[in-house]
Amino acid sequence: MNSSLTVVGLAAVAVVAGALVPFQAGSNAELGRALGHPLWATLVSLVVSILVVIPIALAMQAAPPVFGATRYLPAWAWLGGVAGAIYVSSALLLVPRVGATSFMVCVIAGQLIASLLLDYHGWMNLPIREISVGRVLGVVMVIVGMVMVLWFSSTTKPAQHDADQVVSRTAPS
């Protein structure tokens, strides 16, 4: 397969995955309102993730996990779960207050800044990638975009919908 087509295909999958993130934030925020606290929504969201991944792993006939190998992992290898919980909880708390666009542009800026450092230093056993002028300018452009989004975002209060209103709007008369 042509490597440029592979890169385009992988990039397309990443774009679709990224496009789902604001929907995750919005649905989790609604779940948090319904459950009475954002942290309960974080827990439910992560449990749903587990329930989705298990049948996919079984269908793909993934080899069972080798839990014995985890004792040799560096401490930072467990940060993925911590980061996931922090991200989901932050989205639950912030998206209703700042809006999906403002939240996501800040998240993306933070991801890019951290990614440049990860690439440059090869932290977390990632391959080292040089920081080029083009990559830095791209990240700077995102940061400028973040500032513009934040600067020009309105401060109107979003409509609050409770579960009964959602059901009544979708239920047939």
GROMACS .gro file of N, CA and C in nm:
model
  519
    1MET      N    1   0.085  -0.118   0.000
    1MET     CA    2   0.000   0.000   0.000
    1MET      C    3   0.088   0.123   0.000
    2ASN      N    4   0.046   0.222  -0.071
    2ASN     CA    5   0.118   0.348  -0.080
    2ASN      C    6   0.123   0.412   0.059
    3SER      N    7   0.243   0.452   0.104
    3SER     CA    8   0.256   0.507   0.239
    3SER      C    9   0.183   0.640   0.254
    4SER      N   10   0.174   0.719   0.146
    4SER     CA   11   0.100   0.845   0.158
    4SER      C   12  -0.049   0.817   0.174
    5LEU      N   13  -0.100   0.713   0.108
    5LEU     CA   14  -0.240   0.675   0.128
    5LEU      C   15  -0.262   0.623   0.269
    6THR      N   16  -0.165   0.551   0.321
    6THR     CA   17  -0.175   0.502   0.458
    6THR      C   18  -0.181   0.618   0.555
    7VAL      N   19  -0.094   0.716   0.537
    7VAL     CA   20  -0.094   0.834   0.624
    7VAL      C   21  -0.227   0.907   0.615
    8VAL      N   22  -0.280   0.924   0.496
    8VAL     CA   23  -0.409   0.991   0.478
    8VAL      C   24  -0.519   0.912   0.546
    9GLY      N   25  -0.517   0.781   0.531
    9GLY     CA   26  -0.619   0.697   0.595
    9GLY      C   27  -0.611   0.705   0.747
   10LEU      N   28  -0.491   0.698   0.800
   10LEU     CA   29  -0.474   0.709   0.945
   10LEU      C   30  -0.514   0.848   0.995
   11ALA      N   31  -0.478   0.950   0.918
   11ALA     CA   32  -0.517   1.086   0.956
   11ALA      C   33  -0.669   1.100   0.955
   12ALA      N   34  -0.734   1.039   0.857
   12ALA     CA   35  -0.881   1.045   0.850
   12ALA      C   36  -0.944   0.980   0.973
   13VAL      N   37  -0.889   0.865   1.015
   13VAL     CA   38  -0.940   0.799   1.136
   13VAL      C   39  -0.919   0.890   1.257
   14ALA      N   40  -0.804   0.954   1.266
   14ALA     CA   41  -0.776   1.045   1.377
   14ALA      C   42  -0.872   1.164   1.377
   15VAL      N   43  -0.903   1.217   1.258
   15VAL     CA   44  -0.997   1.330   1.249
   15VAL      C   45  -1.135   1.287   1.296
   16VAL      N   46  -1.179   1.169   1.255
   16VAL     CA   47  -1.310   1.119   1.299
   16VAL      C   48  -1.310   1.099   1.450
   17ALA      N   49  -1.203   1.039   1.503
   17ALA     CA   50  -1.194   1.020   1.648
   17ALA      C   51  -1.198   1.155   1.720
   18GLY      N   52  -1.126   1.252   1.666
   18GLY     CA   53  -1.128   1.386   1.725
   18GLY      C   54  -1.264   1.451   1.715
   19ALA      N   55  -1.334   1.427   1.606
   19ALA     CA   56  -1.467   1.486   1.589
   19ALA      C   57  -1.566   1.430   1.691
   20LEU      N   58  -1.540   1.312   1.742
   20LEU     CA   59  -1.630   1.253   1.842
   20LEU      C   60  -1.611   1.314   1.980
   21VAL      N   61  -1.496   1.374   2.006
   21VAL     CA   62  -1.465   1.423   2.140
   21VAL      C   63  -1.563   1.530   2.189
   22PRO      N   64  -1.600   1.630   2.109
   22PRO     CA   65  -1.698   1.727   2.161
   22PRO      C   66  -1.834   1.663   2.190
   23PHE      N   67  -1.869   1.560   2.114
   23PHE     CA   68  -1.993   1.490   2.143
   23PHE      C   69  -1.983   1.414   2.275
   24GLN      N   70  -1.865   1.360   2.302
   24GLN     CA   71  -1.842   1.293   2.430
   24GLN      C   72  -1.857   1.394   2.544
   25ALA      N   73  -1.798   1.511   2.527
   25ALA     CA   74  -1.806   1.614   2.631
   25ALA      C   75  -1.950   1.658   2.653
   26GLY      N   76  -2.023   1.680   2.545
   26GLY     CA   77  -2.162   1.723   2.559
   26GLY      C   78  -2.251   1.616   2.621
   27SER      N   79  -2.235   1.493   2.577
   27SER     CA   80  -2.319   1.386   2.632
   27SER      C   81  -2.284   1.360   2.778
   28ASN      N   82  -2.155   1.366   2.811
   28ASN     CA   83  -2.116   1.346   2.950
   28ASN      C   84  -2.165   1.460   3.039
   29ALA      N   85  -2.166   1.582   2.987
   29ALA     CA   86  -2.217   1.696   3.065
   29ALA      C   87  -2.365   1.676   3.095
   30GLU      N   88  -2.440   1.630   2.996
   30GLU     CA   89  -2.583   1.602   3.018
   30GLU      C   90  -2.601   1.489   3.119
   31LEU      N   91  -2.518   1.387   3.108
   31LEU     CA   92  -2.521   1.275   3.202
   31LEU      C   93  -2.491   1.324   3.343
   32GLY      N   94  -2.394   1.412   3.355
   32GLY     CA   95  -2.360   1.468   3.487
   32GLY      C   96  -2.475   1.545   3.548
   33ARG      N   97  -2.546   1.622   3.465
   33ARG     CA   98  -2.664   1.695   3.516
   33ARG      C   99  -2.770   1.596   3.564
   34ALA      N  100  -2.792   1.491   3.486
   34ALA     CA  101  -2.896   1.394   3.521
   34ALA      C  102  -2.859   1.315   3.647
   35LEU      N  103  -2.730   1.283   3.663
   35LEU     CA  104  -2.687   1.203   3.778
   35LEU      C  105  -2.664   1.286   3.903
   36GLY      N  106  -2.660   1.418   3.888
   36GLY     CA  107  -2.648   1.505   4.004
   36GLY      C  108  -2.507   1.552   4.035
   37HIS      N  109  -2.406   1.494   3.971
   37HIS     CA  110  -2.269   1.540   3.992
   37HIS      C  111  -2.181   1.491   3.878
   38PRO      N  112  -2.089   1.576   3.831
   38PRO     CA  113  -2.002   1.538   3.719
   38PRO      C  114  -1.917   1.413   3.745
   39LEU      N  115  -1.875   1.392   3.869
   39LEU     CA  116  -1.790   1.276   3.895
   39LEU      C  117  -1.865   1.144   3.875
   40TRP      N  118  -1.995   1.142   3.902
   40TRP     CA  119  -2.073   1.021   3.874
   40TRP      C  120  -2.080   0.997   3.724
   41ALA      N  121  -2.090   1.103   3.649
   41ALA     CA  122  -2.092   1.088   3.503
   41ALA      C  123  -1.957   1.037   3.453
   42THR      N  124  -1.848   1.082   3.515
   42THR     CA  125  -1.716   1.030   3.477
   42THR      C  126  -1.712   0.879   3.498
   43LEU      N  127  -1.759   0.835   3.614
   43LEU     CA  128  -1.758   0.692   3.644
   43LEU      C  129  -1.845   0.614   3.544
   44VAL      N  130  -1.965   0.663   3.519
   44VAL     CA  131  -2.055   0.595   3.425
   44VAL      C  132  -1.993   0.592   3.285
   45SER      N  133  -1.935   0.702   3.242
   45SER     CA  134  -1.873   0.709   3.111
   45SER      C  135  -1.761   0.605   3.097
   46LEU      N  136  -1.679   0.592   3.199
   46LEU     CA  137  -1.569   0.496   3.194
   46LEU      C  138  -1.621   0.352   3.198
   47VAL      N  139  -1.727   0.327   3.273
   47VAL     CA  140  -1.787   0.193   3.275
   47VAL      C  141  -1.845   0.160   3.137
   48VAL      N  142  -1.912   0.256   3.075
   48VAL     CA  143  -1.965   0.233   2.940
   48VAL      C  144  -1.850   0.203   2.844
   49SER      N  145  -1.739   0.275   2.858
   49SER     CA  146  -1.622   0.247   2.774
   49SER      C  147  -1.577   0.102   2.790
   50ILE      N  148  -1.572   0.055   2.912
   50ILE     CA  149  -1.532  -0.084   2.937
   50ILE      C  150  -1.630  -0.180   2.869
   51LEU      N  151  -1.760  -0.151   2.884
   51LEU     CA  152  -1.862  -0.239   2.826
   51LEU      C  153  -1.858  -0.240   2.673
   52VAL      N  154  -1.808  -0.133   2.613
   52VAL     CA  155  -1.794  -0.128   2.467
   52VAL      C  156  -1.667  -0.199   2.422
   53VAL      N  157  -1.559  -0.182   2.497
   53VAL     CA  158  -1.430  -0.239   2.456
   53VAL      C  159  -1.428  -0.392   2.470
   54ILE      N  160  -1.487  -0.445   2.574
   54ILE     CA  161  -1.480  -0.591   2.596
   54ILE      C  162  -1.534  -0.671   2.478
   55PRO      N  163  -1.656  -0.643   2.429
   55PRO     CA  164  -1.703  -0.722   2.313
   55PRO      C  165  -1.619  -0.700   2.187
   56ILE      N  166  -1.565  -0.579   2.170
   56ILE     CA  167  -1.480  -0.553   2.053
   56ILE      C  168  -1.352  -0.637   2.064
   57ALA      N  169  -1.292  -0.640   2.182
   57ALA     CA  170  -1.170  -0.721   2.203
   57ALA      C  171  -1.200  -0.868   2.180
   58LEU      N  172  -1.313  -0.915   2.226
   58LEU     CA  173  -1.350  -1.056   2.205
   58LEU      C  174  -1.375  -1.084   2.058
   59ALA      N  175  -1.444  -0.993   1.989
   59ALA     CA  176  -1.472  -1.012   1.846
   59ALA      C  177  -1.344  -1.012   1.764
   60MET      N  178  -1.246  -0.932   1.806
   60MET     CA  179  -1.119  -0.925   1.734
   60MET      C  180  -1.023  -1.036   1.778
   61GLN      N  181  -1.068  -1.118   1.871
   61GLN     CA  182  -0.988  -1.229   1.924
   61GLN      C  183  -0.853  -1.179   1.976
   62ALA      N  184  -0.859  -1.068   2.048
   62ALA     CA  185  -0.737  -1.013   2.109
   62ALA      C  186  -0.686  -1.112   2.213
   63ALA      N  187  -0.556  -1.129   2.216
   63ALA     CA  188  -0.497  -1.217   2.317
   63ALA      C  189  -0.529  -1.164   2.456
   64PRO      N  190  -0.547  -1.253   2.552
   64PRO     CA  191  -0.575  -1.205   2.687
   64PRO      C  192  -0.460  -1.121   2.741
   65PRO      N  193  -0.491  -1.028   2.830
   65PRO     CA  194  -0.384  -0.943   2.884
   65PRO      C  195  -0.284  -1.025   2.967
   66VAL      N  196  -0.160  -0.979   2.967
   66VAL     CA  197  -0.053  -1.042   3.045
   66VAL      C  198  -0.031  -0.955   3.168
   67PHE      N  199  -0.112  -0.978   3.269
   67PHE     CA  200  -0.108  -0.891   3.386
   67PHE      C  201   0.024  -0.901   3.463
   68GLY      N  202   0.090  -1.014   3.454
   68GLY     CA  203   0.218  -1.030   3.525
   68GLY      C  204   0.323  -0.930   3.480
   69ALA      N  205   0.315  -0.889   3.354
   69ALA     CA  206   0.413  -0.795   3.301
   69ALA      C  207   0.396  -0.655   3.359
   70THR      N  208   0.280  -0.626   3.417
   70THR     CA  209   0.256  -0.491   3.468
   70THR      C  210   0.346  -0.455   3.585
   71ARG      N  211   0.397  -0.556   3.655
   71ARG     CA  212   0.484  -0.524   3.770
   71ARG      C  213   0.617  -0.463   3.727
   72TYR      N  214   0.651  -0.478   3.600
   72TYR     CA  215   0.777  -0.422   3.549
   72TYR      C  216   0.759  -0.285   3.483
   73LEU      N  217   0.636  -0.238   3.479
   73LEU     CA  218   0.609  -0.109   3.414
   73LEU      C  219   0.660   0.007   3.499
   74PRO      N  220   0.704   0.113   3.433
   74PRO     CA  221   0.736   0.234   3.509
   74PRO      C  222   0.606   0.297   3.561
   75ALA      N  223   0.616   0.374   3.665
   75ALA     CA  224   0.498   0.435   3.727
   75ALA      C  225   0.417   0.517   3.628
   76TRP      N  226   0.487   0.585   3.534
   76TRP     CA  227   0.415   0.671   3.440
   76TRP      C  228   0.325   0.593   3.345
   77ALA      N  229   0.342   0.463   3.334
   77ALA     CA  230   0.259   0.383   3.244
   77ALA      C  231   0.112   0.380   3.289
   78TRP      N  232   0.088   0.412   3.415
   78TRP     CA  233  -0.049   0.412   3.467
   78TRP      C  234  -0.117   0.547   3.451
   79LEU      N  235  -0.046   0.645   3.398
   79LEU     CA  236  -0.102   0.780   3.387
   79LEU      C  237  -0.214   0.791   3.284
   80GLY      N  238  -0.224   0.698   3.189
   80GLY     CA  239  -0.330   0.704   3.089
   80GLY      C  240  -0.468   0.705   3.152
   81GLY      N  241  -0.489   0.617   3.249
   81GLY     CA  242  -0.618   0.612   3.319
   81GLY      C  243  -0.643   0.737   3.400
   82VAL      N  244  -0.539   0.787   3.464
   82VAL     CA  245  -0.551   0.910   3.543
   82VAL      C  246  -0.584   1.027   3.450
   83ALA      N  247  -0.511   1.035   3.338
   83ALA     CA  248  -0.535   1.144   3.242
   83ALA      C  249  -0.676   1.135   3.185
   84GLY      N  250  -0.722   1.014   3.156
   84GLY     CA  251  -0.858   0.996   3.103
   84GLY      C  252  -0.963   1.044   3.202
   85ALA      N  253  -0.947   1.009   3.329
   85ALA     CA  254  -1.042   1.052   3.431
   85ALA      C  255  -1.039   1.204   3.448
   86ILE      N  256  -0.919   1.262   3.445
   86ILE     CA  257  -0.907   1.408   3.458
   86ILE      C  258  -0.971   1.477   3.338
   87TYR      N  259  -0.944   1.424   3.218
   87TYR     CA  260  -1.001   1.485   3.098
   87TYR      C  261  -1.155   1.479   3.101
   88VAL      N  262  -1.209   1.360   3.126
   88VAL     CA  263  -1.356   1.346   3.125
   88VAL      C  264  -1.418   1.435   3.232
   89SER      N  265  -1.360   1.437   3.352
   89SER     CA  266  -1.414   1.521   3.459
   89SER      C  267  -1.403   1.670   3.423
   90SER      N  268  -1.290   1.709   3.364
   90SER     CA  269  -1.273   1.849   3.324
   90SER      C  270  -1.376   1.888   3.218
   91ALA      N  271  -1.396   1.800   3.121
   91ALA     CA  272  -1.495   1.829   3.017
   91ALA      C  273  -1.634   1.845   3.078
   92LEU      N  274  -1.668   1.757   3.171
   92LEU     CA  275  -1.798   1.765   3.237
   92LEU      C  276  -1.818   1.898   3.310
   93LEU      N  277  -1.713   1.944   3.374
   93LEU     CA  278  -1.723   2.067   3.451
   93LEU      C  279  -1.714   2.192   3.364
   94LEU      N  280  -1.631   2.188   3.261
   94LEU     CA  281  -1.601   2.310   3.186
   94LEU      C  282  -1.687   2.333   3.063
   95VAL      N  283  -1.725   2.229   2.990
   95VAL     CA  284  -1.802   2.248   2.866
   95VAL      C  285  -1.932   2.326   2.892
   96PRO      N  286  -2.008   2.294   2.996
   96PRO     CA  287  -2.129   2.374   3.019
   96PRO      C  288  -2.100   2.520   3.053
   97ARG      N  289  -1.981   2.548   3.105
   97ARG     CA  290  -1.947   2.684   3.145
   97ARG      C  291  -1.883   2.765   3.033
   98VAL      N  292  -1.794   2.703   2.956
   98VAL     CA  293  -1.721   2.779   2.854
   98VAL      C  294  -1.764   2.745   2.712
   99GLY      N  295  -1.839   2.638   2.696
   99GLY     CA  296  -1.882   2.595   2.563
   99GLY      C  297  -1.788   2.492   2.504
  100ALA      N  298  -1.840   2.415   2.411
  100ALA     CA  299  -1.762   2.306   2.351
  100ALA      C  300  -1.644   2.360   2.271
  101THR      N  301  -1.665   2.465   2.194
  101THR     CA  302  -1.556   2.516   2.110
  101THR      C  303  -1.441   2.570   2.194
  102SER      N  304  -1.470   2.651   2.293
  102SER     CA  305  -1.364   2.707   2.377
  102SER      C  306  -1.290   2.596   2.451
  103PHE      N  307  -1.364   2.500   2.505
  103PHE     CA  308  -1.300   2.390   2.575
  103PHE      C  309  -1.209   2.311   2.481
  104MET      N  310  -1.262   2.275   2.365
  104MET     CA  311  -1.187   2.190   2.273
  104MET      C  312  -1.063   2.261   2.219
  105VAL      N  313  -1.072   2.389   2.189
  105VAL     CA  314  -0.954   2.458   2.135
  105VAL      C  315  -0.845   2.466   2.242
  106CYS      N  316  -0.884   2.481   2.368
  106CYS     CA  317  -0.785   2.481   2.476
  106CYS      C  318  -0.725   2.341   2.492
  107VAL      N  319  -0.808   2.238   2.485
  107VAL     CA  320  -0.760   2.101   2.494
  107VAL      C  321  -0.661   2.072   2.382
  108ILE      N  322  -0.697   2.111   2.262
  108ILE     CA  323  -0.610   2.085   2.146
  108ILE      C  324  -0.478   2.159   2.161
  109ALA      N  325  -0.482   2.283   2.206
  109ALA     CA  326  -0.357   2.358   2.227
  109ALA      C  327  -0.270   2.287   2.330
  110GLY      N  328  -0.330   2.244   2.440
  110GLY     CA  329  -0.254   2.171   2.542
  110GLY      C  330  -0.198   2.041   2.489
  111GLN      N  331  -0.276   1.970   2.409
  111GLN     CA  332  -0.230   1.844   2.350
  111GLN      C  333  -0.110   1.868   2.259
  112LEU      N  334  -0.115   1.972   2.178
  112LEU     CA  335  -0.007   1.999   2.084
  112LEU      C  336   0.121   2.042   2.155
  113ILE      N  337   0.108   2.124   2.256
  113ILE     CA  338   0.227   2.168   2.331
  113ILE      C  339   0.292   2.046   2.398
  114ALA      N  340   0.212   1.964   2.466
  114ALA     CA  341   0.266   1.845   2.531
  114ALA      C  342   0.322   1.747   2.429
  115SER      N  343   0.256   1.735   2.313
  115SER     CA  344   0.303   1.643   2.210
  115SER      C  345   0.438   1.684   2.153
  116LEU      N  346   0.459   1.813   2.134
  116LEU     CA  347   0.590   1.859   2.088
  116LEU      C  348   0.699   1.818   2.187
  117LEU      N  349   0.671   1.834   2.316
  117LEU     CA  350   0.769   1.797   2.418
  117LEU      C  351   0.792   1.646   2.421
  118LEU      N  352   0.684   1.568   2.411
  118LEU     CA  353   0.696   1.422   2.408
  118LEU      C  354   0.780   1.378   2.288
  119ASP      N  355   0.750   1.434   2.172
  119ASP     CA  356   0.826   1.399   2.051
  119ASP      C  357   0.973   1.438   2.064
  120TYR      N  358   1.000   1.557   2.110
  120TYR     CA  359   1.136   1.608   2.116
  120TYR      C  360   1.223   1.528   2.214
  121HIS      N  361   1.165   1.497   2.330
  121HIS     CA  362   1.242   1.429   2.433
  121HIS      C  363   1.231   1.276   2.426
  122GLY      N  364   1.134   1.227   2.350
  122GLY     CA  365   1.115   1.083   2.344
  122GLY      C  366   1.063   1.025   2.474
  123TRP      N  367   0.997   1.109   2.553
  123TRP     CA  368   0.943   1.061   2.679
  123TRP      C  369   0.841   0.951   2.654
  124MET      N  370   0.821   0.867   2.751
  124MET     CA  371   0.723   0.758   2.751
  124MET      C  372   0.754   0.657   2.640
  125ASN      N  373   0.881   0.640   2.612
  125ASN     CA  374   0.928   0.543   2.512
  125ASN      C  375   0.876   0.572   2.371
  126LEU      N  376   0.845   0.697   2.343
  126LEU     CA  377   0.803   0.735   2.208
  126LEU      C  378   0.927   0.767   2.125
  127PRO      N  379   0.918   0.747   1.994
  127PRO     CA  380   1.034   0.781   1.910
  127PRO      C  381   1.061   0.932   1.912
  128ILE      N  382   1.187   0.967   1.912
  128ILE     CA  383   1.226   1.108   1.913
  128ILE      C  384   1.200   1.167   1.775
  129ARG      N  385   1.136   1.284   1.774
  129ARG     CA  386   1.111   1.358   1.651
  129ARG      C  387   1.156   1.501   1.676
  130GLU      N  388   1.232   1.552   1.584
  130GLU     CA  389   1.284   1.688   1.598
  130GLU      C  390   1.172   1.791   1.593
  131ILE      N  391   1.196   1.901   1.663
  131ILE     CA  392   1.102   2.013   1.657
  131ILE      C  393   1.148   2.102   1.543
  132SER      N  394   1.066   2.112   1.440
  132SER     CA  395   1.101   2.195   1.325
  132SER      C  396   1.028   2.328   1.335
  133VAL      N  397   1.075   2.423   1.258
  133VAL     CA  398   1.010   2.554   1.254
  133VAL      C  399   0.865   2.540   1.211
  134GLY      N  400   0.840   2.455   1.112
  134GLY     CA  401   0.703   2.436   1.064
  134GLY      C  402   0.611   2.379   1.171
  135ARG      N  403   0.661   2.284   1.248
  135ARG     CA  404   0.579   2.225   1.354
  135ARG      C  405   0.551   2.327   1.463
  136VAL      N  406   0.652   2.403   1.501
  136VAL     CA  407   0.632   2.505   1.604
  136VAL      C  408   0.536   2.613   1.555
  137LEU      N  409   0.553   2.657   1.431
  137LEU     CA  410   0.461   2.758   1.376
  137LEU      C  411   0.317   2.705   1.371
  138GLY      N  412   0.301   2.579   1.337
  138GLY     CA  413   0.168   2.519   1.337
  138GLY      C  414   0.104   2.523   1.475
  139VAL      N  415   0.182   2.489   1.577
  139VAL     CA  416   0.130   2.493   1.714
  139VAL      C  417   0.102   2.637   1.756
  140VAL      N  418   0.191   2.729   1.721
  140VAL     CA  419   0.169   2.870   1.753
  140VAL      C  420   0.040   2.920   1.687
  141MET      N  421   0.015   2.877   1.564
  141MET     CA  422  -0.109   2.917   1.496
  141MET      C  423  -0.233   2.864   1.571
  142VAL      N  424  -0.223   2.743   1.623
  142VAL     CA  425  -0.335   2.688   1.702
  142VAL      C  426  -0.353   2.771   1.829
  143ILE      N  427  -0.243   2.808   1.892
  143ILE     CA  428  -0.252   2.890   2.014
  143ILE      C  429  -0.314   3.025   1.982
  144VAL      N  430  -0.273   3.087   1.871
  144VAL     CA  431  -0.335   3.213   1.829
  144VAL      C  432  -0.484   3.191   1.803
  145GLY      N  433  -0.518   3.080   1.738
  145GLY     CA  434  -0.659   3.047   1.716
  145GLY      C  435  -0.733   3.029   1.847
  146MET      N  436  -0.669   2.966   1.944
  146MET     CA  437  -0.731   2.948   2.076
  146MET      C  438  -0.763   3.084   2.138
  147VAL      N  439  -0.665   3.174   2.134
  147VAL     CA  440  -0.686   3.308   2.191
  147VAL      C  441  -0.802   3.378   2.120
  148MET      N  442  -0.808   3.366   1.988
  148MET     CA  443  -0.917   3.430   1.912
  148MET      C  444  -1.052   3.370   1.949
  149VAL      N  445  -1.059   3.238   1.960
  149VAL     CA  446  -1.185   3.173   1.998
  149VAL      C  447  -1.228   3.221   2.136
  150LEU      N  448  -1.135   3.224   2.229
  150LEU     CA  449  -1.170   3.269   2.364
  150LEU      C  450  -1.209   3.416   2.366
  151TRP      N  451  -1.136   3.498   2.293
  151TRP     CA  452  -1.162   3.642   2.290
  151TRP      C  453  -1.300   3.673   2.231
  152PHE      N  454  -1.337   3.601   2.126
  152PHE     CA  455  -1.462   3.630   2.055
  152PHE      C  456  -1.579   3.541   2.096
  153SER      N  457  -1.563   3.463   2.201
  153SER     CA  458  -1.674   3.378   2.245
  153SER      C  459  -1.772   3.461   2.325
  154SER      N  460  -1.899   3.436   2.298
  154SER     CA  461  -2.003   3.507   2.372
  154SER      C  462  -2.015   3.446   2.511
  155THR      N  463  -2.076   3.522   2.598
  155THR     CA  464  -2.092   3.476   2.735
  155THR      C  465  -2.238   3.448   2.767
  156THR      N  466  -2.318   3.421   2.665
  156THR     CA  467  -2.458   3.392   2.691
  156THR      C  468  -2.472   3.260   2.765
  157LYS      N  469  -2.572   3.253   2.850
  157LYS     CA  470  -2.593   3.134   2.929
  157LYS      C  471  -2.666   3.030   2.844
  158PRO      N  472  -2.618   2.906   2.844
  158PRO     CA  473  -2.684   2.802   2.765
  158PRO      C  474  -2.817   2.762   2.826
  159ALA      N  475  -2.905   2.713   2.741
  159ALA     CA  476  -3.034   2.663   2.787
  159ALA      C  477  -3.011   2.538   2.871
  160GLN      N  478  -3.084   2.526   2.979
  160GLN     CA  479  -3.074   2.408   3.065
  160GLN      C  480  -3.193   2.318   3.035
  161HIS      N  481  -3.164   2.194   3.004
  161HIS     CA  482  -3.268   2.097   2.977
  161HIS      C  483  -3.254   1.985   3.078
  162ASP      N  484  -3.365   1.950   3.143
  162ASP     CA  485  -3.357   1.833   3.229
  162ASP      C  486  -3.406   1.711   3.152
  163ALA      N  487  -3.390   1.595   3.212
  163ALA     CA  488  -3.423   1.470   3.143
  163ALA      C  489  -3.570   1.466   3.102
  164ASP      N  490  -3.662   1.522   3.185
  164ASP     CA  491  -3.804   1.519   3.152
  164ASP      C  492  -3.832   1.602   3.027
  165GLN      N  493  -3.764   1.718   3.013
  165GLN     CA  494  -3.784   1.801   2.895
  165GLN      C  495  -3.735   1.730   2.770
  166VAL      N  496  -3.623   1.661   2.780
  166VAL     CA  497  -3.569   1.590   2.665
  166VAL      C  498  -3.664   1.480   2.623
  167VAL      N  499  -3.717   1.405   2.721
  167VAL     CA  500  -3.811   1.296   2.691
  167VAL      C  501  -3.937   1.352   2.632
  168SER      N  502  -3.990   1.462   2.689
  168SER     CA  503  -4.115   1.517   2.639
  168SER      C  504  -4.100   1.573   2.498
  169ARG      N  505  -3.981   1.623   2.462
  169ARG     CA  506  -3.960   1.675   2.328
  169ARG      C  507  -3.949   1.563   2.226
  170THR      N  508  -3.903   1.447   2.270
  170THR     CA  509  -3.883   1.339   2.176
  170THR      C  510  -3.999   1.239   2.175
  171ALA      N  511  -4.082   1.244   2.277
  171ALA     CA  512  -4.194   1.150   2.284
  171ALA      C  513  -4.306   1.194   2.189
  172PRO      N  514  -4.372   1.096   2.123
  172PRO     CA  515  -4.482   1.133   2.033
  172PRO      C  516  -4.600   1.186   2.112
  173SER      N  517  -4.676   1.279   2.052
  173SER     CA  518  -4.791   1.338   2.120
  173SER      C  519  -4.912   1.251   2.108
   0.00000   0.00000   0.00000
